Amino acid sequence: MLQRIRAVVVVLAMGAGALALSPTAHAAAKAPDISKVDISPGPPIVVFDNAVTATFTFTTKGAGKAELQLKAPGDMSVGTPVELTSSSHGLWTKWTGKKAFDAKSIGRWSYLAIAHGDGENSTKGAFDVKKALDTKIVDFDANPDHVAKGSRIRVSGQLLAEGKAYGGQSVTVTFREKGTDAYRHITKVTTAGNGAFAASVTAEATGWWRAEFDGNAVARGSVSDTDRVDVRAGAKSSRIIRFDASPEPVDKGDRLEFSGILQADGWSGLGGQRVAITFRADGSDRWEYVTSDVTSRSGRFWASTSAQTSGWWRAEFRGASGIRGSVSDGDWVRVNQPPPSKADSRLIKFNAYPEPVKRGKYLKFKGKLQIDDDGFWEGYQGKVRLYFKPKGADSYQYVKSTWSTGSGNLYTKVKAWKSGYWKFVFRGDGDAYGDTSRRDYVRVKR
């Protein structure tokens, strides 16, 4: 009997041990760690003439296996696996895969990276594959076509990408001299927001000018048509003297007049030549064309324009056949800006009530203050005063002040003691002229 009891105790003890080793007593398996996927070259992946091979890398910790799936644009099926290679990085494992993209791969791709261990973890994302932009340089021009050696010419054009303006890009102006077969770089310019570019360069020899865009990470390069400029040796020098912009100072909107003399070698007057007047506003580094005049037989020129802002003025002669161009000294002119104009105001809907009112009771006042905003009357917040003229008196007396709301509404109240006339007065402020409401007579009864 004793042995039978001992056997039961042993069985119970073994059962307790088995319970202690049950899987439910262990913590749940920990999923492996996985990093974000790095793509090189960084998206968007831009495809030019040849396919581009992109490298996908990510790292895992606690994973014995990993996989990477790519899904093409519009593909609703399961992603296509990418073959991965692994390398050890301490406690982490680096996984690397490659995929080539060509012109047929254009669109938005998605990826899914999965780490397999005791558990499973994943990361996903998307990237774009784009076709390289086709560019074109249009309207290229080198002007004038015939100049004296050493004269300044203007080269200009416009850079387009996929038929649209391509701004903020570097364009190189190049030149090939007659009798040679190589273009050399002359200067670089940056396209404006509308893709336009322009530069002033010196013409030293007859030859062909053109503009070149080298392309960038997302756009193909392009070359403009050529434009020939003929240069003749022995060009004479020119100069502009006695250039003057007056009056100084000048009020904004008034006429500003310019004068000077254009001379050539020997410093005799050079007639029949166009002289441009250019302006550079304070704080700017760009000269802009404003007006021009053709010189008289003595080389004198006159021009005028409306003054708008302070800055520098100068005269420019671009040169002519056998004559080099020149630029005058600058003349700074201060333009006085008029004080800001004020808006008209009006006080409307003024009413004093009730009427009549019992002596010692509150008399209420309401109205509306408005200002003229480019032809539209809008509510205005301002300080408005209440005035009262007793019956039989000659003048109004100040009673109190109140403020209109942002929508212009006015409301206040005072106790009534005498019959008489009431009105609101807005004296104006820095933004608006003043106004007075209509008057309202109220009889006070005992």
Tab-separated table of C-alpha atoms in Angstrom:
chain	number	residue	atom	x	y	z
A	1	MET	CA	0.000	0.000	0.000
A	2	LEU	CA	2.863	2.338	0.848
A	3	GLN	CA	4.605	1.565	-2.472
A	4	ARG	CA	1.409	2.353	-4.374
A	5	ILE	CA	1.215	5.791	-2.709
A	6	ARG	CA	4.864	6.490	-3.558
A	7	ALA	CA	4.226	5.673	-7.217
A	8	VAL	CA	1.345	8.168	-7.353
A	9	VAL	CA	3.577	10.859	-5.854
A	10	VAL	CA	6.318	10.166	-8.472
A	11	VAL	CA	3.783	10.394	-11.317
A	12	LEU	CA	2.410	13.673	-9.957
A	13	ALA	CA	5.930	15.060	-9.671
A	14	MET	CA	6.715	14.126	-13.261
A	15	GLY	CA	3.471	15.775	-14.412
A	16	ALA	CA	4.441	18.993	-12.640
A	17	GLY	CA	7.833	18.949	-14.370
A	18	ALA	CA	6.229	18.424	-17.748
A	19	LEU	CA	3.929	21.389	-17.101
A	20	ALA	CA	6.917	23.594	-16.273
A	21	LEU	CA	8.485	22.729	-19.657
A	22	SER	CA	5.276	23.485	-21.657
A	23	PRO	CA	5.845	25.898	-24.659
A	24	THR	CA	3.194	28.269	-23.315
A	25	ALA	CA	5.552	29.084	-20.459
A	26	HIS	CA	8.190	30.439	-22.866
A	27	ALA	CA	8.140	33.990	-24.246
A	28	ALA	CA	6.924	34.394	-27.856
A	29	ALA	CA	9.675	34.177	-30.490
A	30	LYS	CA	11.256	37.641	-31.229
A	31	ALA	CA	10.991	38.857	-34.844
A	32	PRO	CA	14.326	39.775	-36.477
A	33	ASP	CA	15.341	43.416	-36.991
A	34	ILE	CA	15.415	44.879	-40.506
A	35	SER	CA	16.638	48.266	-41.789
A	36	LYS	CA	15.200	50.471	-44.500
A	37	VAL	CA	16.154	49.624	-48.077
A	38	ASP	CA	18.809	51.865	-49.644
A	39	ILE	CA	18.684	52.329	-53.432
A	40	SER	CA	21.710	53.474	-55.461
A	41	PRO	CA	21.582	55.532	-57.588
A	42	GLY	CA	19.042	57.341	-55.441
A	43	PRO	CA	15.525	57.647	-56.837
A	44	PRO	CA	14.282	58.689	-59.194
A	45	ILE	CA	16.288	56.272	-61.327
A	46	VAL	CA	16.794	58.087	-64.640
A	47	VAL	CA	17.253	56.002	-67.792
A	48	PHE	CA	19.284	57.498	-70.666
A	49	ASP	CA	20.302	55.423	-73.734
A	50	ASN	CA	21.513	52.373	-71.807
A	51	ALA	CA	19.931	50.405	-68.995
A	52	VAL	CA	20.713	51.564	-65.461
A	53	THR	CA	21.586	48.959	-62.843
A	54	ALA	CA	20.318	49.894	-59.395
A	55	THR	CA	21.722	48.336	-56.217
A	56	PHE	CA	19.364	47.553	-53.323
A	57	THR	CA	20.862	47.045	-49.847
A	58	PHE	CA	19.415	46.474	-46.395
A	59	THR	CA	20.583	44.878	-43.143
A	60	THR	CA	19.023	42.395	-40.725
A	61	LYS	CA	19.781	41.114	-37.242
A	62	GLY	CA	18.564	37.764	-35.975
A	63	ALA	CA	17.554	36.578	-39.451
A	64	GLY	CA	18.891	33.460	-41.109
A	65	LYS	CA	17.293	34.309	-44.441
A	66	ALA	CA	16.056	37.413	-46.302
A	67	GLU	CA	14.294	38.132	-49.545
A	68	LEU	CA	13.578	41.184	-51.736
A	69	GLN	CA	10.607	41.430	-54.061
A	70	LEU	CA	10.067	44.091	-56.764
A	71	LYS	CA	6.722	44.880	-58.348
A	72	ALA	CA	6.613	46.645	-61.723
A	73	PRO	CA	4.268	49.591	-62.451
A	74	GLY	CA	0.674	48.407	-62.756
A	75	ASP	CA	1.570	44.843	-61.705
A	76	MET	CA	-1.058	43.567	-59.260
A	77	SER	CA	0.498	40.119	-58.848
A	78	VAL	CA	3.058	38.926	-56.333
A	79	GLY	CA	6.398	40.739	-56.595
A	80	THR	CA	9.323	39.300	-58.537
A	81	PRO	CA	12.161	38.101	-56.283
A	82	VAL	CA	15.635	39.654	-56.607
A	83	GLU	CA	18.672	37.473	-56.016
A	84	LEU	CA	20.483	38.560	-52.844
A	85	THR	CA	24.031	38.129	-51.587
A	86	SER	CA	24.906	38.494	-47.911
A	87	SER	CA	27.916	39.674	-45.929
A	88	SER	CA	28.510	39.840	-42.199
A	89	HIS	CA	28.619	43.160	-40.362
A	90	GLY	CA	29.088	42.238	-36.694
A	91	LEU	CA	25.708	41.280	-35.278
A	92	TRP	CA	24.046	42.428	-38.502
A	93	THR	CA	23.930	40.896	-41.956
A	94	LYS	CA	24.059	43.065	-45.076
A	95	TRP	CA	21.955	41.909	-48.028
A	96	THR	CA	22.621	43.197	-51.552
A	97	GLY	CA	20.635	42.774	-54.754
A	98	LYS	CA	20.777	44.337	-58.230
A	99	LYS	CA	18.197	45.085	-60.895
A	100	ALA	CA	18.632	46.655	-64.369
A	101	PHE	CA	16.075	49.213	-65.586
A	102	ASP	CA	15.656	50.296	-69.205
A	103	ALA	CA	13.278	52.457	-71.233
A	104	LYS	CA	10.528	49.832	-70.808
A	105	SER	CA	10.779	50.138	-67.013
A	106	ILE	CA	9.394	53.683	-66.778
A	107	GLY	CA	6.888	54.187	-63.966
A	108	ARG	CA	6.451	53.739	-60.223
A	109	TRP	CA	7.874	50.526	-58.737
A	110	SER	CA	7.325	49.081	-55.277
A	111	TYR	CA	9.538	46.818	-53.194
A	112	LEU	CA	9.135	44.495	-50.211
A	113	ALA	CA	12.099	43.297	-48.123
A	114	ILE	CA	11.468	40.396	-45.691
A	115	ALA	CA	13.676	39.060	-42.896
A	116	HIS	CA	13.077	35.439	-41.793
A	117	GLY	CA	14.162	34.194	-38.358
A	118	ASP	CA	12.341	32.820	-35.339
A	119	GLY	CA	9.699	35.242	-36.497
A	120	GLU	CA	9.286	37.461	-39.575
A	121	ASN	CA	9.720	41.210	-40.182
A	122	SER	CA	9.504	43.328	-43.345
A	123	THR	CA	9.842	46.818	-44.808
A	124	LYS	CA	8.376	48.220	-48.001
A	125	GLY	CA	8.432	51.326	-50.158
A	126	ALA	CA	8.265	52.710	-53.674
A	127	PHE	CA	10.502	54.498	-56.164
A	128	ASP	CA	10.206	56.016	-59.641
A	129	VAL	CA	11.990	55.128	-62.843
A	130	LYS	CA	11.970	58.021	-65.318
A	131	LYS	CA	13.137	58.621	-68.859
A	132	ALA	CA	15.865	61.249	-69.206
A	133	LEU	CA	14.512	64.606	-70.376
A	134	ASP	CA	15.173	65.529	-74.009
A	135	THR	CA	16.501	69.081	-74.257
A	136	LYS	CA	16.830	71.568	-77.102
A	137	ILE	CA	18.378	75.016	-77.452
A	138	VAL	CA	16.206	77.228	-79.656
A	139	ASP	CA	16.311	80.778	-81.031
A	140	PHE	CA	20.087	81.017	-80.659
A	141	ASP	CA	21.410	84.322	-81.965
A	142	ALA	CA	24.738	86.187	-82.033
A	143	ASN	CA	24.185	89.876	-82.755
A	144	PRO	CA	25.281	91.992	-84.566
A	145	ASP	CA	26.492	89.881	-87.464
A	146	HIS	CA	29.211	92.336	-88.596
A	147	VAL	CA	31.431	94.054	-86.041
A	148	ALA	CA	34.887	95.509	-85.595
A	149	LYS	CA	37.510	93.478	-83.805
A	150	GLY	CA	37.180	93.840	-80.044
A	151	SER	CA	33.524	94.835	-80.204
A	152	ARG	CA	30.986	93.385	-77.826
A	153	ILE	CA	28.263	91.143	-79.223
A	154	ARG	CA	25.213	89.636	-77.537
A	155	VAL	CA	24.564	85.891	-77.685
A	156	SER	CA	21.174	84.618	-76.546
A	157	GLY	CA	18.768	81.721	-76.786
A	158	GLN	CA	16.377	79.524	-74.823
A	159	LEU	CA	16.806	76.065	-73.289
A	160	LEU	CA	13.809	73.714	-73.430
A	161	ALA	CA	13.251	70.311	-71.817
A	162	GLU	CA	10.488	68.189	-73.301
A	163	GLY	CA	9.328	71.336	-75.089
A	164	LYS	CA	9.030	73.405	-71.882
A	165	ALA	CA	11.235	76.148	-70.409
A	166	TYR	CA	14.167	74.713	-68.456
A	167	GLY	CA	15.404	77.233	-65.930
A	168	GLY	CA	18.332	77.274	-63.531
A	169	GLN	CA	20.659	75.338	-65.879
A	170	SER	CA	24.239	76.126	-66.884
A	171	VAL	CA	24.767	76.756	-70.602
A	172	THR	CA	28.211	77.196	-72.168
A	173	VAL	CA	28.764	79.699	-74.968
A	174	THR	CA	31.403	78.354	-77.393
A	175	PHE	CA	33.168	79.717	-80.482
A	176	ARG	CA	34.938	78.198	-83.498
A	177	GLU	CA	37.196	80.576	-85.366
A	178	LYS	CA	37.180	80.526	-89.175
A	179	GLY	CA	39.846	78.119	-90.458
A	180	THR	CA	39.736	75.857	-87.365
A	181	ASP	CA	37.677	72.776	-86.571
A	182	ALA	CA	37.347	72.980	-82.764
A	183	TYR	CA	34.986	74.956	-80.566
A	184	ARG	CA	36.400	76.565	-77.444
A	185	HIS	CA	34.553	77.608	-74.314
A	186	ILE	CA	34.039	81.355	-73.926
A	187	THR	CA	31.672	81.824	-70.963
A	188	LYS	CA	28.919	80.166	-68.961
A	189	VAL	CA	25.447	81.539	-68.252
A	190	THR	CA	22.502	80.295	-66.205
A	191	THR	CA	19.062	80.055	-67.755
A	192	ALA	CA	16.248	82.139	-66.298
A	193	GLY	CA	12.920	80.717	-65.185
A	194	ASN	CA	11.648	80.854	-68.765
A	195	GLY	CA	14.744	79.038	-70.007
A	196	ALA	CA	16.166	82.161	-71.643
A	197	PHE	CA	19.849	83.044	-71.437
A	198	ALA	CA	22.045	85.839	-72.737
A	199	ALA	CA	25.661	86.956	-72.464
A	200	SER	CA	27.810	89.802	-73.701
A	201	VAL	CA	31.091	88.599	-75.231
A	202	THR	CA	33.984	90.127	-77.149
A	203	ALA	CA	34.320	89.308	-80.835
A	204	GLU	CA	38.020	88.965	-81.722
A	205	ALA	CA	37.797	86.969	-84.949
A	206	THR	CA	35.370	85.847	-87.627
A	207	GLY	CA	33.739	82.535	-86.808
A	208	TRP	CA	30.757	80.593	-85.557
A	209	TRP	CA	29.071	80.886	-82.158
A	210	ARG	CA	26.854	78.328	-80.497
A	211	ALA	CA	25.474	77.322	-77.078
A	212	GLU	CA	25.984	73.925	-75.443
A	213	PHE	CA	24.102	72.258	-72.601
A	214	ASP	CA	26.072	69.379	-71.088
A	215	GLY	CA	23.035	67.747	-69.507
A	216	ASN	CA	22.680	66.660	-65.894
A	217	ALA	CA	21.528	63.704	-63.820
A	218	VAL	CA	18.011	63.862	-65.277
A	219	ALA	CA	18.376	65.515	-68.690
A	220	ARG	CA	20.275	64.896	-71.912
A	221	GLY	CA	22.680	67.450	-73.322
A	222	SER	CA	22.013	69.472	-76.461
A	223	VAL	CA	23.726	71.908	-78.821
A	224	SER	CA	22.200	74.932	-80.556
A	225	ASP	CA	22.431	75.872	-84.198
A	226	THR	CA	25.457	78.014	-85.072
A	227	ASP	CA	25.477	81.722	-85.911
A	228	ARG	CA	28.341	83.353	-87.789
A	229	VAL	CA	29.725	86.771	-86.910
A	230	ASP	CA	32.150	88.529	-89.269
A	231	VAL	CA	34.851	90.565	-87.562
A	232	ARG	CA	36.875	93.216	-89.343
A	233	ALA	CA	40.276	94.322	-88.090
A	234	GLY	CA	41.261	97.895	-87.362
A	235	ALA	CA	38.203	98.867	-85.391
A	236	LYS	CA	38.182	102.337	-83.910
A	237	SER	CA	37.627	102.991	-80.238
A	238	SER	CA	34.596	104.894	-78.973
A	239	ARG	CA	33.646	106.618	-75.760
A	240	ILE	CA	30.601	108.238	-74.141
A	241	ILE	CA	31.288	111.480	-72.274
A	242	ARG	CA	29.251	113.954	-70.213
A	243	PHE	CA	26.557	111.392	-69.489
A	244	ASP	CA	23.997	112.876	-67.125
A	245	ALA	CA	20.687	111.752	-65.608
A	246	SER	CA	18.655	114.646	-64.168
A	247	PRO	CA	17.045	116.040	-62.140
A	248	GLU	CA	18.429	114.512	-58.948
A	249	PRO	CA	16.624	113.836	-56.707
A	250	VAL	CA	13.363	113.281	-58.573
A	251	ASP	CA	9.857	112.419	-57.398
A	252	LYS	CA	8.442	109.062	-58.404
A	253	GLY	CA	6.478	109.321	-61.639
A	254	ASP	CA	8.228	112.511	-62.823
A	255	ARG	CA	10.297	112.573	-66.033
A	256	LEU	CA	13.979	111.723	-65.763
A	257	GLU	CA	16.100	113.028	-68.668
A	258	PHE	CA	19.400	111.665	-70.011
A	259	SER	CA	22.047	113.273	-72.203
A	260	GLY	CA	25.621	112.685	-73.334
A	261	ILE	CA	27.984	112.604	-76.291
A	262	LEU	CA	29.235	109.609	-78.288
A	263	GLN	CA	32.697	110.008	-79.781
A	264	ALA	CA	35.002	107.840	-81.927
A	265	ASP	CA	38.804	107.776	-82.452
A	266	GLY	CA	40.144	111.289	-82.508
A	267	TRP	CA	37.228	112.027	-80.165
A	268	SER	CA	35.020	113.644	-82.720
A	269	GLY	CA	31.269	113.271	-82.471
A	270	LEU	CA	29.843	110.021	-83.893
A	271	GLY	CA	26.435	110.580	-85.435
A	272	GLY	CA	23.684	108.252	-86.564
A	273	GLN	CA	24.392	105.595	-83.901
A	274	ARG	CA	21.904	104.166	-81.433
A	275	VAL	CA	22.769	104.569	-77.749
A	276	ALA	CA	20.849	102.557	-75.158
A	277	ILE	CA	19.980	103.806	-71.664
A	278	THR	CA	20.188	101.062	-69.055
A	279	PHE	CA	19.302	100.985	-65.354
A	280	ARG	CA	20.434	99.000	-62.296
A	281	ALA	CA	18.202	99.363	-59.231
A	282	ASP	CA	19.697	99.660	-55.755
A	283	GLY	CA	20.414	96.200	-54.391
A	284	SER	CA	20.490	94.595	-57.844
A	285	ASP	CA	23.487	93.502	-59.936
A	286	ARG	CA	21.647	93.442	-63.262
A	287	TRP	CA	21.496	96.228	-65.830
A	288	GLU	CA	18.210	96.432	-67.723
A	289	TYR	CA	17.400	98.220	-70.969
A	290	VAL	CA	14.993	101.165	-70.555
A	291	THR	CA	15.090	103.404	-73.638
A	292	SER	CA	17.403	104.620	-76.419
A	293	ASP	CA	18.168	107.436	-78.850
A	294	VAL	CA	20.063	107.918	-82.114
A	295	THR	CA	22.955	110.375	-81.891
A	296	SER	CA	22.912	113.674	-83.786
A	297	ARG	CA	25.634	114.689	-86.251
A	298	SER	CA	27.694	115.948	-83.302
A	299	GLY	CA	27.249	112.655	-81.423
A	300	ARG	CA	24.786	114.048	-78.865
A	301	PHE	CA	21.852	112.040	-77.605
A	302	TRP	CA	18.822	112.737	-75.440
A	303	ALA	CA	16.222	110.430	-73.896
A	304	SER	CA	13.739	110.398	-71.026
A	305	THR	CA	11.650	108.019	-68.956
A	306	SER	CA	9.379	107.974	-65.918
A	307	ALA	CA	11.308	107.703	-62.626
A	308	GLN	CA	10.238	104.749	-60.478
A	309	THR	CA	12.980	103.788	-58.029
A	310	SER	CA	16.469	104.844	-56.952
A	311	GLY	CA	19.502	103.377	-58.721
A	312	TRP	CA	22.251	103.734	-61.294
A	313	TRP	CA	21.874	104.876	-64.916
A	314	ARG	CA	24.332	104.605	-67.801
A	315	ALA	CA	24.525	104.835	-71.588
A	316	GLU	CA	25.714	101.913	-73.759
A	317	PHE	CA	26.895	101.871	-77.369
A	318	ARG	CA	27.051	98.327	-78.792
A	319	GLY	CA	29.456	99.252	-81.558
A	320	ALA	CA	29.142	99.494	-85.323
A	321	SER	CA	31.051	98.598	-88.436
A	322	GLY	CA	34.685	99.411	-87.715
A	323	ILE	CA	33.887	100.929	-84.303
A	324	ARG	CA	34.082	99.265	-80.906
A	325	GLY	CA	31.311	99.631	-78.404
A	326	SER	CA	31.602	101.599	-75.164
A	327	VAL	CA	29.810	102.297	-71.904
A	328	SER	CA	29.512	105.583	-70.017
A	329	ASP	CA	30.175	106.156	-66.348
A	330	GLY	CA	27.187	105.461	-64.112
A	331	ASP	CA	25.038	108.216	-62.620
A	332	TRP	CA	23.090	107.494	-59.414
A	333	VAL	CA	19.669	109.122	-58.992
A	334	ARG	CA	17.548	109.108	-55.862
A	335	VAL	CA	13.798	108.780	-56.451
A	336	ASN	CA	11.561	110.180	-53.721
A	337	GLN	CA	8.698	107.814	-52.991
A	338	PRO	CA	5.344	109.530	-52.253
A	339	PRO	CA	3.751	108.862	-48.884
A	340	PRO	CA	1.212	106.037	-48.968
A	341	SER	CA	-2.271	107.238	-49.884
A	342	LYS	CA	-5.132	106.890	-47.433
A	343	ALA	CA	-8.494	105.304	-48.082
A	344	ASP	CA	-11.783	107.186	-47.879
A	345	SER	CA	-14.086	106.262	-45.006
A	346	ARG	CA	-17.774	106.622	-44.234
A	347	LEU	CA	-20.041	106.330	-41.203
A	348	ILE	CA	-23.430	104.915	-42.165
A	349	LYS	CA	-26.603	103.544	-40.577
A	350	PHE	CA	-26.250	105.865	-37.549
A	351	ASN	CA	-29.254	105.667	-35.219
A	352	ALA	CA	-29.961	106.872	-31.706
A	353	TYR	CA	-32.826	105.007	-29.985
A	354	PRO	CA	-35.346	104.693	-28.384
A	355	GLU	CA	-37.015	107.912	-29.355
A	356	PRO	CA	-38.291	109.611	-27.327
A	357	VAL	CA	-36.394	108.444	-24.246
A	358	LYS	CA	-37.175	109.019	-20.599
A	359	ARG	CA	-34.796	111.325	-18.721
A	360	GLY	CA	-32.036	109.362	-16.942
A	361	LYS	CA	-32.585	106.238	-19.016
A	362	TYR	CA	-30.037	104.769	-21.404
A	363	LEU	CA	-29.986	106.054	-24.961
A	364	LYS	CA	-28.401	103.556	-27.368
A	365	PHE	CA	-26.403	104.275	-30.519
A	366	LYS	CA	-25.435	102.089	-33.449
A	367	GLY	CA	-23.824	102.546	-36.847
A	368	LYS	CA	-21.215	101.160	-39.194
A	369	LEU	CA	-17.695	102.346	-40.137
A	370	GLN	CA	-16.420	101.440	-43.622
A	371	ILE	CA	-13.405	102.236	-45.849
A	372	ASP	CA	-13.053	102.260	-49.621
A	373	ASP	CA	-10.945	99.246	-50.652
A	374	ASP	CA	-10.331	99.696	-54.402
A	375	GLY	CA	-13.944	100.619	-55.065
A	376	PHE	CA	-15.516	98.255	-52.535
A	377	TRP	CA	-16.766	99.432	-49.155
A	378	GLU	CA	-15.591	97.120	-46.377
A	379	GLY	CA	-16.044	97.144	-42.616
A	380	TYR	CA	-13.192	98.838	-40.731
A	381	GLN	CA	-12.040	98.731	-37.121
A	382	GLY	CA	-11.379	102.217	-35.772
A	383	LYS	CA	-11.848	104.602	-32.865
A	384	VAL	CA	-15.122	106.541	-33.155
A	385	ARG	CA	-16.259	109.422	-30.932
A	386	LEU	CA	-19.810	110.249	-29.873
A	387	TYR	CA	-20.834	113.943	-29.831
A	388	PHE	CA	-23.966	115.722	-28.534
A	389	LYS	CA	-25.432	119.197	-29.135
A	390	PRO	CA	-28.257	120.153	-26.757
A	391	LYS	CA	-31.317	121.720	-28.254
A	392	GLY	CA	-30.725	125.451	-28.710
A	393	ALA	CA	-26.912	125.173	-28.341
A	394	ASP	CA	-24.417	126.328	-31.004
A	395	SER	CA	-21.806	123.568	-30.831
A	396	TYR	CA	-21.344	119.857	-30.222
A	397	GLN	CA	-19.625	118.521	-27.140
A	398	TYR	CA	-17.607	115.311	-26.804
A	399	VAL	CA	-19.359	112.545	-24.847
A	400	LYS	CA	-17.353	109.301	-25.133
A	401	SER	CA	-15.312	107.073	-27.502
A	402	THR	CA	-15.935	103.553	-28.705
A	403	TRP	CA	-14.347	101.131	-31.210
A	404	SER	CA	-15.976	99.534	-34.204
A	405	THR	CA	-15.607	95.791	-34.657
A	406	GLY	CA	-13.582	94.200	-37.449
A	407	SER	CA	-16.723	94.230	-39.584
A	408	GLY	CA	-17.221	97.936	-38.857
A	409	ASN	CA	-20.234	97.610	-36.523
A	410	LEU	CA	-20.616	100.277	-33.821
A	411	TYR	CA	-22.592	100.178	-30.587
A	412	THR	CA	-22.542	102.186	-27.365
A	413	LYS	CA	-24.952	103.748	-24.865
A	414	VAL	CA	-25.175	106.725	-22.486
A	415	LYS	CA	-27.815	108.076	-20.127
A	416	ALA	CA	-30.039	110.774	-21.663
A	417	TRP	CA	-30.613	114.038	-19.776
A	418	LYS	CA	-31.460	116.618	-22.435
A	419	SER	CA	-33.090	116.698	-25.834
A	420	GLY	CA	-30.724	117.369	-28.719
A	421	TYR	CA	-28.662	116.125	-31.655
A	422	TRP	CA	-26.242	113.159	-31.639
A	423	LYS	CA	-23.600	112.056	-34.124
A	424	PHE	CA	-20.579	109.754	-34.558
A	425	VAL	CA	-17.208	111.165	-35.668
A	426	PHE	CA	-14.250	109.167	-37.036
A	427	ARG	CA	-11.143	111.366	-37.118
A	428	GLY	CA	-9.197	109.012	-39.379
A	429	ASP	CA	-5.880	107.262	-38.791
A	430	GLY	CA	-2.724	106.261	-40.648
A	431	ASP	CA	-4.698	104.234	-43.202
A	432	ALA	CA	-7.954	106.127	-43.680
A	433	TYR	CA	-9.384	109.651	-43.816
A	434	GLY	CA	-12.051	110.668	-41.303
A	435	ASP	CA	-15.821	111.033	-41.684
A	436	THR	CA	-18.904	112.173	-39.738
A	437	SER	CA	-22.243	110.391	-39.567
A	438	ARG	CA	-25.586	112.010	-40.111
A	439	ARG	CA	-27.045	113.616	-37.003
A	440	ASP	CA	-30.033	112.176	-35.153
A	441	TYR	CA	-32.350	114.251	-32.935
A	442	VAL	CA	-33.751	112.604	-29.768
A	443	ARG	CA	-36.364	114.153	-27.480
A	444	VAL	CA	-35.930	113.499	-23.759
A	445	LYS	CA	-39.132	113.465	-21.727
A	446	ARG	CA	-39.564	113.611	-17.976
